[in-house]
């Protein structure tokens, strides 16, 4: 079965930005996110060389979620200027590696990933590159997640139905209800008071999906959850609508999807030029079929270190520290294209 990679762009761009902080090229331009991002795409290509790839971005305000919750994601600060300055270079790098880039006004990247994954799941193996827990609701026998890992090898954890159940305590089909019960402070979504992760898992595994007991509250009559949920069904239903991905196809995506699914080989000459121009010398040495070229500019600082050894240490002036998984929900720039 063929494979398709769907890349949650901002999840990994922010992850790259916070992996190392102070890294500039010889012109003094910040390149920390672009450098780590290039390493990530090279690692993905080596691991899945035959895969087609689509990179999805958030774009604009998501009106239907704001109508449900006007303060949805209102607590997120704007994109740092040092990252904003790197976005044109990051897009150029992604295109050079053969990724198709797409955003749609009124949709979050998660929604676009959900729509494409559901459309393609019966014809190919879909792998979602992200650390965003919300995307785990899509996981099934033909859709998995590749979650970049900290550690010396910087590998990927493949999240399957079994690992989703092990991590969250509920199967993927119950994850929307689980996340709706807990809420999400990074998205400014308040959860149901008095119900934590263990309680949410126990509730759903014992009494079934929220549809069952919200439609028939008598199911919970003698349970310890009855009082906690009393008066909170409206909040819970709102949260479910916020968390559930908008994964239906729409006309524009339907029309362009065949072209987006065409495989494109990396342009190694273009990638090499980017690396030379920004002094990504350690990456340049790893590229295939690229003639060696003398380096005339100063190397970027610490560019030979293993940037996939993500530990909270200091290497010269370079700080390597990543947000925890789930801080997938780092601030996201909304107007990219």
Coordinates of N, CA, C and O in Angstrom, one line a residue, residues 44-223:
X44 N 12.9 12.9 7.5 CA 11.7 12.3 7.0 C 11.9 11.7 5.6 O 11.4 10.6 5.3
X45 N 12.6 12.4 4.8 CA 12.9 11.9 3.4 C 13.7 10.5 3.5 O 13.4 9.6 2.7
X46 N 14.7 10.5 4.3 CA 15.5 9.3 4.5 C 14.6 8.1 5.0 O 14.8 7.0 4.6
X47 N 13.7 8.4 5.9 CA 12.9 7.3 6.5 C 11.8 6.9 5.6 O 11.4 5.7 5.6
X48 N 11.2 7.8 4.8 CA 10.1 7.5 4.0 C 10.3 8.1 2.6 O 9.6 9.0 2.1
X49 N 11.3 7.6 1.9 CA 11.8 8.2 0.6 C 10.7 8.1 -0.5 O 10.7 8.9 -1.4
X50 N 9.8 7.2 -0.5 CA 8.8 7.0 -1.5 C 7.5 7.7 -1.2 O 6.6 7.6 -2.0
X51 N 7.4 8.3 -0.1 CA 6.1 8.9 0.3 C 5.8 10.2 -0.4 O 6.7 11.0 -0.7
X52 N 4.6 10.4 -0.7 CA 4.1 11.7 -1.2 C 3.8 12.6 0.1 O 3.5 12.0 1.1
X53 N 3.9 13.9 -0.1 CA 3.8 14.7 1.1 C 3.0 16.0 0.9 O 3.2 16.7 -0.1
X54 N 2.1 16.3 1.8 CA 1.4 17.6 1.8 C 1.5 18.3 3.1 O 1.4 17.7 4.1
X55 N 1.9 19.6 3.1 CA 2.1 20.3 4.3 C 0.9 21.3 4.4 O 0.6 22.1 3.5
X56 N 0.2 21.2 5.6 CA -1.0 22.0 5.8 C -0.7 23.1 6.8 O -0.1 22.9 7.9
X57 N -1.3 24.3 6.5 CA -1.1 25.5 7.4 C -2.4 26.0 7.9 O -3.4 25.9 7.2
X58 N -2.4 26.6 9.1 CA -3.6 27.4 9.5 C -3.6 28.6 8.6 O -2.6 29.1 8.2
X59 N -4.9 29.2 8.5 CA -5.0 30.4 7.7 C -6.3 31.1 8.1 O -7.4 30.6 7.9
X60 N -6.1 32.3 8.6 CA -7.3 33.1 9.0 C -8.0 32.6 10.2 O -7.7 31.6 10.8
X61 N -9.0 33.4 10.6 CA -9.8 33.1 11.7 C -10.8 31.9 11.4 O -11.4 31.9 10.3
X62 N -11.0 31.0 12.3 CA -12.0 29.9 12.1 C -13.3 30.4 12.7 O -13.6 30.2 13.9
X63 N -14.1 30.9 11.8 CA -15.4 31.6 12.3 C -16.3 30.7 13.0 O -16.9 31.1 14.0
X64 N -16.4 29.4 12.5 CA -17.4 28.6 13.2 C -17.0 28.2 14.6 O -17.9 28.1 15.5
X65 N -15.7 28.2 14.9 CA -15.3 27.9 16.3 C -15.4 29.2 17.1 O -15.7 29.2 18.3
X66 N -15.2 30.4 16.5 CA -15.3 31.6 17.2 C -16.7 31.9 17.6 O -17.0 32.6 18.6
X67 N -17.7 31.5 16.7 CA -19.1 31.7 17.1 C -19.5 30.8 18.3 O -20.3 31.2 19.1
X68 N -18.8 29.7 18.4 CA -19.1 28.8 19.6 C -18.4 29.4 20.8 O -19.0 29.3 21.9
X69 N -17.2 29.9 20.7 CA -16.4 30.4 21.8 C -15.6 31.6 21.3 O -14.5 31.4 20.7
X70 N -16.1 32.8 21.5 CA -15.4 34.0 21.0 C -14.0 34.1 21.5 O -13.2 34.8 20.9
X71 N -13.7 33.5 22.7 CA -12.3 33.6 23.2 C -11.5 32.4 22.9 O -10.4 32.2 23.4
X72 N -11.9 31.6 21.9 CA -11.1 30.5 21.4 C -9.7 30.9 21.0 O -9.6 31.8 20.1
X73 N -8.7 30.4 21.6 CA -7.3 30.7 21.3 C -6.9 32.1 21.5 O -5.9 32.6 21.0
X74 N -7.8 32.9 22.2 CA -7.5 34.3 22.4 C -6.3 34.6 23.2 O -5.7 35.7 23.3
X75 N -5.8 33.5 24.0 CA -4.7 33.7 24.9 C -3.3 33.5 24.2 O -2.3 33.5 24.9
X76 N -3.3 33.3 22.9 CA -2.1 33.0 22.3 C -1.4 34.3 21.8 O -2.0 35.1 21.1
X77 N -0.1 34.5 22.1 CA 0.6 35.6 21.6 C 0.9 35.5 20.2 O 0.8 34.4 19.6
X78 N 1.3 36.6 19.5 CA 1.6 36.6 18.1 C 2.9 35.8 17.8 O 3.7 35.6 18.7
X79 N 3.1 35.5 16.6 CA 4.3 34.8 16.2 C 5.5 35.7 16.5 O 5.5 36.9 16.1
X80 N 6.6 35.2 17.1 CA 7.8 36.0 17.3 C 8.4 36.6 16.0 O 8.3 35.9 15.0
X81 N 8.9 37.8 16.0 CA 9.4 38.4 14.8 C 10.5 37.6 14.2 O 10.7 37.5 13.0
X82 N 11.3 36.9 15.1 CA 12.5 36.1 14.6 C 12.0 34.9 13.8 O 12.7 34.5 12.9
X83 N 10.8 34.4 14.1 CA 10.3 33.3 13.4 C 9.6 33.8 12.1 O 9.7 33.2 11.0
X84 N 8.8 34.9 12.3 CA 8.1 35.5 11.1 C 9.1 35.8 10.0 O 8.8 35.5 8.8
X85 N 10.3 36.3 10.3 CA 11.3 36.6 9.3 C 11.8 35.3 8.6 O 12.2 35.4 7.4
X86 N 11.6 34.2 9.2 CA 12.1 32.9 8.6 C 11.1 32.2 7.7 O 11.4 31.2 7.0
X87 N 9.8 32.7 7.8 CA 8.8 31.9 7.1 C 8.9 31.8 5.6 O 8.7 30.7 5.0
X88 N 9.4 32.9 4.9 CA 9.6 32.7 3.4 C 10.7 31.6 3.1 O 10.5 30.8 2.2
X89 N 11.7 31.6 3.9 CA 12.8 30.6 3.8 C 12.3 29.2 4.1 O 12.6 28.2 3.4
X90 N 11.5 29.1 5.1 CA 10.9 27.8 5.5 C 10.0 27.2 4.4 O 10.1 26.0 4.1
X91 N 9.2 28.1 3.8 CA 8.3 27.7 2.7 C 9.2 27.2 1.5 O 8.8 26.3 0.8
X92 N 10.2 28.0 1.3 CA 11.1 27.6 0.1 C 11.8 26.3 0.4 O 11.9 25.4 -0.5
X93 N 12.2 26.0 1.6 CA 12.8 24.7 2.0 C 11.8 23.6 1.8 O 12.1 22.6 1.2
X94 N 10.6 23.8 2.3 CA 9.6 22.8 2.1 C 9.3 22.4 0.7 O 9.2 21.3 0.3
X95 N 9.2 23.5 -0.2 CA 8.9 23.2 -1.6 C 10.1 22.5 -2.2 O 9.9 21.7 -3.1
X96 N 11.3 22.9 -1.8 CA 12.5 22.2 -2.4 C 12.5 20.8 -2.1 O 13.0 20.0 -2.9
X97 N 12.0 20.4 -1.0 CA 11.9 18.9 -0.6 C 10.8 18.2 -1.3 O 10.6 17.0 -1.1
X98 N 10.0 18.9 -2.0 CA 8.9 18.3 -2.8 C 7.6 18.3 -2.1 O 6.6 17.6 -2.6
X99 N 7.4 19.0 -1.0 CA 6.2 19.1 -0.3 C 5.2 20.0 -1.0 O 5.6 21.1 -1.4
X100 N 3.9 19.6 -1.1 CA 2.9 20.6 -1.6 C 2.4 21.4 -0.3 O 2.1 20.8 0.7
X101 N 2.2 22.7 -0.5 CA 1.8 23.5 0.6 C 0.4 24.0 0.4 O 0.0 24.4 -0.7
X102 N -0.4 24.0 1.4 CA -1.8 24.3 1.3 C -2.4 24.9 2.6 O -2.1 24.5 3.7
X103 N -3.2 26.0 2.4 CA -4.0 26.6 3.5 C -5.3 27.0 2.9 O -5.4 27.3 1.7
X104 N -6.3 27.1 3.7 CA -7.6 27.5 3.3 C -8.2 28.4 4.4 O -8.3 28.0 5.5
X105 N -8.7 29.6 4.0 CA -9.3 30.5 4.9 C -10.5 29.8 5.6 O -11.3 29.2 5.0
X106 N -10.5 30.0 6.9 CA -11.6 29.4 7.7 C -11.4 28.0 8.2 O -12.3 27.4 8.8
X107 N -10.2 27.4 7.9 CA -9.9 26.1 8.3 C -8.6 26.1 9.0 O -7.6 26.8 8.6
X108 N -8.5 25.3 10.1 CA -7.2 25.1 10.7 C -6.5 23.9 10.0 O -7.2 23.1 9.4
X109 N -5.2 23.8 10.2 CA -4.5 22.7 9.6 C -5.0 21.4 10.0 O -5.1 20.5 9.1
X110 N -5.4 21.2 11.2 CA -6.0 20.0 11.7 C -7.2 19.5 10.9 O -7.4 18.4 10.6
X111 N -8.1 20.5 10.5 CA -9.3 20.2 9.8 C -8.9 19.7 8.4 O -9.5 18.8 7.9
X112 N -7.9 20.4 7.8 CA -7.5 20.0 6.4 C -6.8 18.6 6.4 O -7.1 17.8 5.5
X113 N -6.1 18.4 7.5 CA -5.5 17.0 7.6 C -6.5 16.0 7.8 O -6.5 14.9 7.1
X114 N -7.6 16.3 8.6 CA -8.7 15.4 8.7 C -9.4 15.1 7.5 O -9.7 13.9 7.1
X115 N -9.7 16.1 6.7 CA -10.4 15.9 5.4 C -9.6 15.1 4.4 O -10.1 14.1 3.8
X116 N -8.3 15.3 4.3 CA -7.5 14.6 3.3 C -7.3 13.2 3.8 O -7.3 12.2 3.1
X117 N -7.0 13.0 5.1 CA -6.8 11.7 5.7 C -8.0 10.8 5.5 O -7.9 9.6 5.1
X118 N -9.2 11.3 5.8 CA -10.4 10.5 5.6 C -10.7 10.2 4.2 O -11.2 9.1 3.9
X119 N -10.4 11.1 3.3 CA -10.6 10.8 1.9 C -9.6 9.8 1.3 O -10.0 9.0 0.5
X120 N -8.4 9.7 1.9 CA -7.4 8.9 1.3 C -7.2 7.6 2.1 O -6.4 6.7 1.6
X121 N -7.8 7.4 3.2 CA -7.5 6.3 4.1 C -7.7 4.9 3.5 O -7.1 3.9 3.9
X122 N -8.6 4.8 2.5 CA -8.9 3.5 1.9 C -8.1 3.2 0.7 O -8.1 2.1 0.2
X123 N -7.3 4.2 0.3 CA -6.4 3.9 -0.9 C -4.9 3.9 -0.5 O -4.1 3.5 -1.4
X124 N -4.6 4.4 0.6 CA -3.2 4.5 1.0 C -3.0 4.5 2.5 O -4.0 4.8 3.3
X125 N -1.8 4.3 3.0 CA -1.5 4.4 4.4 C -1.2 5.9 4.7 O -0.3 6.4 4.1
X126 N -1.9 6.5 5.6 CA -1.8 7.9 5.9 C -1.0 8.1 7.2 O -1.3 7.4 8.2
X127 N 0.1 8.9 7.2 CA 0.8 9.2 8.4 C 0.9 10.7 8.6 O 1.2 11.4 7.7
X128 N 0.5 11.1 9.7 CA 0.3 12.5 10.1 C 1.6 12.9 10.9 O 1.8 12.4 12.0
X129 N 2.3 13.9 10.4 CA 3.5 14.3 11.2 C 3.1 15.5 12.1 O 2.9 16.6 11.6
X130 N 3.0 15.2 13.4 CA 2.5 16.2 14.3 C 2.6 15.7 15.7 O 2.7 14.5 16.0
X131 N 2.7 16.6 16.7 CA 2.6 16.3 18.1 C 1.3 16.8 18.7 O 1.2 16.8 19.9
X132 N 0.4 17.2 17.9 CA -0.9 17.8 18.4 C -1.8 16.6 18.8 O -2.2 15.8 17.9
X133 N -2.2 16.6 20.0 CA -3.0 15.5 20.6 C -4.4 15.4 19.9 O -4.9 14.4 19.8
X134 N -4.9 16.6 19.4 CA -6.2 16.6 18.8 C -6.3 15.7 17.6 O -7.3 15.1 17.3
X135 N -5.2 15.6 16.9 CA -5.1 14.7 15.7 C -5.2 13.2 16.0 O -5.5 12.5 15.0
X136 N -5.0 12.9 17.2 CA -5.1 11.4 17.6 C -6.5 10.9 17.4 O -6.7 9.7 17.3
X137 N -7.5 11.8 17.3 CA -8.9 11.3 17.0 C -9.1 10.7 15.6 O -10.0 10.0 15.4
X138 N -8.1 11.0 14.7 CA -8.2 10.4 13.4 C -7.6 9.0 13.3 O -7.8 8.3 12.3
X139 N -6.8 8.6 14.3 CA -6.0 7.4 14.2 C -6.9 6.2 14.0 O -7.9 6.0 14.8
X140 N -6.6 5.3 13.1 CA -7.3 4.0 12.9 C -6.3 3.1 12.2 O -5.1 3.4 12.2
X141 N -6.7 2.0 11.7 CA -5.8 1.0 11.1 C -5.1 1.5 9.9 O -4.0 1.0 9.6
X142 N -5.6 2.5 9.2 CA -4.9 3.1 8.0 C -4.4 4.5 8.2 O -3.8 5.1 7.3
X143 N -4.7 5.1 9.4 CA -4.2 6.4 9.7 C -3.4 6.4 11.0 O -3.9 6.0 12.0
X144 N -2.1 6.8 10.9 CA -1.3 6.8 12.1 C -0.7 8.2 12.2 O -0.8 9.0 11.3
X145 N -0.1 8.5 13.4 CA 0.7 9.7 13.6 C 2.2 9.4 13.7 O 2.5 8.4 14.2
X146 N 3.0 10.3 13.2 CA 4.4 10.3 13.5 C 4.7 11.5 14.4 O 4.7 12.6 13.9
X147 N 5.0 11.2 15.6 CA 5.3 12.2 16.6 C 6.8 12.3 16.8 O 7.4 11.4 17.3
X148 N 7.4 13.5 16.4 CA 8.8 13.7 16.6 C 9.2 13.5 18.1 O 8.5 14.1 19.0
X149 N 10.2 12.8 18.3 CA 10.6 12.5 19.7 C 11.9 13.3 20.1 O 12.7 13.6 19.3
X150 N 12.0 13.6 21.4 CA 13.2 14.1 21.9 C 14.2 13.0 22.1 O 13.8 11.8 22.0
X151 N 15.4 13.3 22.3 CA 16.4 12.2 22.5 C 17.5 12.3 21.5 O 17.5 13.0 20.5
X152 N 18.5 11.4 21.7 CA 19.7 11.4 20.9 C 19.5 11.2 19.4 O 20.2 11.7 18.5
X153 N 18.5 10.3 19.0 CA 18.3 10.0 17.6 C 17.2 10.8 17.0 O 17.1 10.9 15.8
X154 N 16.4 11.6 17.8 CA 15.4 12.4 17.2 C 14.5 11.6 16.3 O 14.1 12.1 15.2
X155 N 14.1 10.4 16.7 CA 13.2 9.6 15.8 C 11.8 10.0 16.0 O 11.4 11.0 16.6
X156 N 10.9 9.2 15.4 CA 9.5 9.4 15.5 C 8.7 8.3 16.2 O 9.0 7.1 15.9
X157 N 7.8 8.6 17.0 CA 6.9 7.6 17.6 C 5.7 7.4 16.7 O 5.0 8.4 16.4
X158 N 5.4 6.2 16.2 CA 4.3 6.0 15.4 C 3.1 5.8 16.3 O 3.1 4.8 17.1
X159 N 2.1 6.6 16.3 CA 0.9 6.5 17.1 C -0.2 5.7 16.4 O -0.7 6.2 15.4
X160 N -0.5 4.6 16.9 CA -1.5 3.7 16.4 C -2.7 3.7 17.3 O -2.7 4.3 18.4
X161 N -3.8 3.0 16.9 CA -4.9 2.8 17.8 C -4.5 2.3 19.2 O -5.0 2.8 20.2
X162 N -3.6 1.4 19.2 CA -3.1 0.8 20.5 C -2.4 1.8 21.3 O -2.6 1.8 22.5
X163 N -1.5 2.6 20.7 CA -0.7 3.5 21.5 C -1.6 4.7 21.9 O -1.3 5.3 22.9
X164 N -2.6 5.1 21.1 CA -3.5 6.1 21.5 C -4.2 5.7 22.8 O -4.3 6.4 23.8
X165 N -4.7 4.4 22.8 CA -5.4 3.9 24.0 C -4.5 3.9 25.2 O -4.9 4.2 26.3
X166 N -3.3 3.5 24.9 CA -2.3 3.4 26.1 C -2.0 4.8 26.6 O -1.8 5.0 27.8
X167 N -1.9 5.8 25.7 CA -1.5 7.1 26.2 C -2.6 7.8 26.9 O -2.4 8.5 27.9
X168 N -3.8 7.8 26.3 CA -4.9 8.6 26.8 C -5.9 7.8 27.7 O -6.7 8.4 28.4
X169 N -5.8 6.5 27.6 CA -6.7 5.6 28.4 C -8.1 5.4 27.7 O -8.9 4.7 28.3
X170 N -8.2 5.9 26.5 CA -9.5 5.7 25.7 C -9.1 5.4 24.3 O -8.0 5.9 23.8
X171 N -10.0 4.7 23.5 CA -9.7 4.5 22.1 C -9.9 5.8 21.3 O -10.5 6.7 21.8
X172 N -9.3 5.8 20.1 CA -9.4 7.1 19.3 C -10.8 7.6 19.1 O -11.1 8.8 19.0
X173 N -11.8 6.6 18.9 CA -13.1 7.0 18.7 C -13.8 7.7 19.9 O -14.9 8.4 19.7
X174 N -13.2 7.6 21.0 CA -13.7 8.3 22.2 C -12.9 9.6 22.6 O -13.2 10.2 23.6
X175 N -11.9 9.9 21.7 CA -11.0 11.0 22.1 C -11.6 12.3 22.1 O -11.3 13.2 22.9
X176 N -12.5 12.6 21.2 CA -13.2 13.9 21.1 C -13.9 14.1 22.5 O -13.8 15.2 23.1
X177 N -14.7 13.1 22.9 CA -15.4 13.2 24.2 C -14.4 13.4 25.4 O -14.6 14.2 26.3
X178 N -13.3 12.7 25.3 CA -12.2 12.8 26.4 C -11.7 14.2 26.4 O -11.6 14.8 27.5
X179 N -11.3 14.7 25.3 CA -10.7 16.1 25.3 C -11.7 17.1 25.6 O -11.4 18.1 26.2
X180 N -13.0 16.9 25.2 CA -14.0 17.9 25.6 C -14.3 17.9 27.1 O -14.5 19.0 27.6
X181 N -14.2 16.8 27.7 CA -14.3 16.7 29.2 C -13.2 17.5 29.9 O -13.4 18.2 30.9
X182 N -12.0 17.3 29.4 CA -10.8 17.9 30.0 C -10.6 19.4 29.7 O -10.1 20.1 30.5
X183 N -11.1 19.8 28.5 CA -10.8 21.1 28.1 C -9.3 21.2 27.7 O -8.5 20.3 27.7
X184 N -8.9 22.4 27.3 CA -7.5 22.7 26.8 C -7.1 24.1 27.1 O -7.6 25.0 26.4
X185 N -6.3 24.3 28.1 CA -5.9 25.7 28.5 C -5.2 26.4 27.3 O -5.3 27.6 27.2
X186 N -4.4 25.7 26.5 CA -3.7 26.3 25.4 C -4.6 26.8 24.3 O -4.3 27.7 23.6
X187 N -5.8 26.3 24.2 CA -6.8 26.7 23.3 C -7.9 27.6 23.9 O -8.9 28.0 23.3
X188 N -7.7 27.8 25.2 CA -8.7 28.6 26.0 C -10.1 27.9 26.1 O -11.1 28.6 26.0
X189 N -10.0 26.6 26.2 CA -11.2 25.8 26.3 C -11.3 25.3 27.8 O -10.5 24.5 28.2
X190 N -12.4 25.7 28.5 CA -12.5 25.3 29.9 C -13.2 23.9 29.9 O -14.1 23.6 29.1
X191 N -12.6 23.0 30.7 CA -13.2 21.6 30.8 C -14.3 21.6 31.8 O -14.7 22.6 32.5
X192 N -14.9 20.4 32.0 CA -15.9 20.2 33.0 C -15.3 20.1 34.4 O -14.4 19.3 34.6
X193 N -15.7 21.0 35.3 CA -15.1 21.0 36.6 C -15.2 19.7 37.3 O -16.2 19.0 37.3
X194 N -14.1 19.3 38.0 CA -14.1 18.1 38.8 C -13.8 16.8 38.1 O -13.7 15.8 38.7
X195 N -13.5 16.9 36.7 CA -13.2 15.7 36.0 C -11.8 15.9 35.4 O -11.6 16.8 34.5
X196 N -10.9 15.0 35.8 CA -9.6 15.0 35.3 C -9.4 13.9 34.3 O -10.3 13.2 33.8
X197 N -8.1 13.6 33.9 CA -7.8 12.6 32.9 C -8.3 11.2 33.3 O -8.9 10.5 32.5
X198 N -8.0 10.8 34.5 CA -8.4 9.5 34.9 C -9.9 9.3 35.0 O -10.5 8.3 34.6
X199 N -10.6 10.4 35.5 CA -12.0 10.3 35.6 C -12.7 10.3 34.3 O -13.7 9.6 34.0
X200 N -12.1 11.1 33.3 CA -12.7 11.1 32.0 C -12.6 9.8 31.3 O -13.6 9.3 30.7
X201 N -11.5 9.1 31.4 CA -11.3 7.8 30.9 C -12.2 6.8 31.5 O -12.8 6.0 30.8
X202 N -12.3 6.8 32.8 CA -13.2 5.9 33.5 C -14.6 6.1 33.1 O -15.4 5.1 32.8
X203 N -15.1 7.4 33.0 CA -16.4 7.7 32.6 C -16.8 7.1 31.2 O -17.8 6.4 31.0
X204 N -15.9 7.3 30.3 CA -16.1 6.9 28.9 C -16.0 5.4 28.7 O -16.8 4.8 28.0
X205 N -15.1 4.8 29.4 CA -14.9 3.3 29.3 C -16.0 2.6 30.0 O -16.3 1.4 29.6
X206 N -16.6 3.2 31.0 CA -17.6 2.5 31.8 C -19.0 2.7 31.2 O -19.8 1.8 31.0
X207 N -19.3 4.0 30.7 CA -20.6 4.3 30.3 C -20.8 4.6 28.8 O -21.9 4.9 28.4
X208 N -19.7 4.5 28.1 CA -19.7 4.7 26.7 C -19.6 6.2 26.3 O -19.2 7.0 27.1
X209 N -19.8 6.5 25.0 CA -19.6 7.8 24.5 C -20.6 8.8 25.1 O -21.6 8.4 25.6
X210 N -20.2 10.1 25.0 CA -21.1 11.1 25.5 C -22.5 11.1 24.9 O -23.5 11.5 25.5
X211 N -22.6 10.7 23.6 CA -23.9 10.7 22.9 C -24.8 9.8 23.7 O -26.0 10.1 23.9
X212 N -24.3 8.7 24.3 CA -25.2 7.8 25.0 C -25.8 8.4 26.2 O -27.0 8.4 26.4
X213 N -25.0 8.9 27.1 CA -25.5 9.4 28.4 C -25.9 10.8 28.4 O -26.7 11.2 29.3
X214 N -25.6 11.6 27.4 CA -26.2 12.9 27.2 C -27.6 12.8 26.8 O -28.4 13.6 27.1
X215 N -27.9 11.8 25.9 CA -29.2 11.6 25.4 C -30.1 10.9 26.4 O -31.3 10.9 26.3
X216 N -29.4 10.2 27.3 CA -30.2 9.4 28.4 C -29.5 9.5 29.7 O -28.8 8.6 30.1
X217 N -29.6 10.7 30.4 CA -28.9 10.9 31.6 C -29.2 9.9 32.7 O -28.4 9.7 33.7
X218 N -30.3 9.1 32.6 CA -30.5 8.1 33.5 C -29.4 7.0 33.6 O -29.3 6.3 34.6
X219 N -28.7 6.9 32.5 CA -27.5 6.0 32.5 C -26.5 6.3 33.6 O -25.9 5.4 34.2
X220 N -26.4 7.6 34.0 CA -25.4 8.0 35.0 C -26.1 8.2 36.4 O -25.4 8.6 37.3
X221 N -27.3 7.8 36.5 CA -28.1 8.2 37.7 C -27.4 7.8 39.0 O -27.3 8.6 40.0
X222 N -26.9 6.6 39.1 CA -26.3 6.1 40.3 C -24.7 6.2 40.3 O -24.1 5.6 41.2
X223 N -24.2 6.9 39.3 CA -22.7 7.0 39.2 C -22.1 8.2 40.0 O -22.9 9.2 40.3

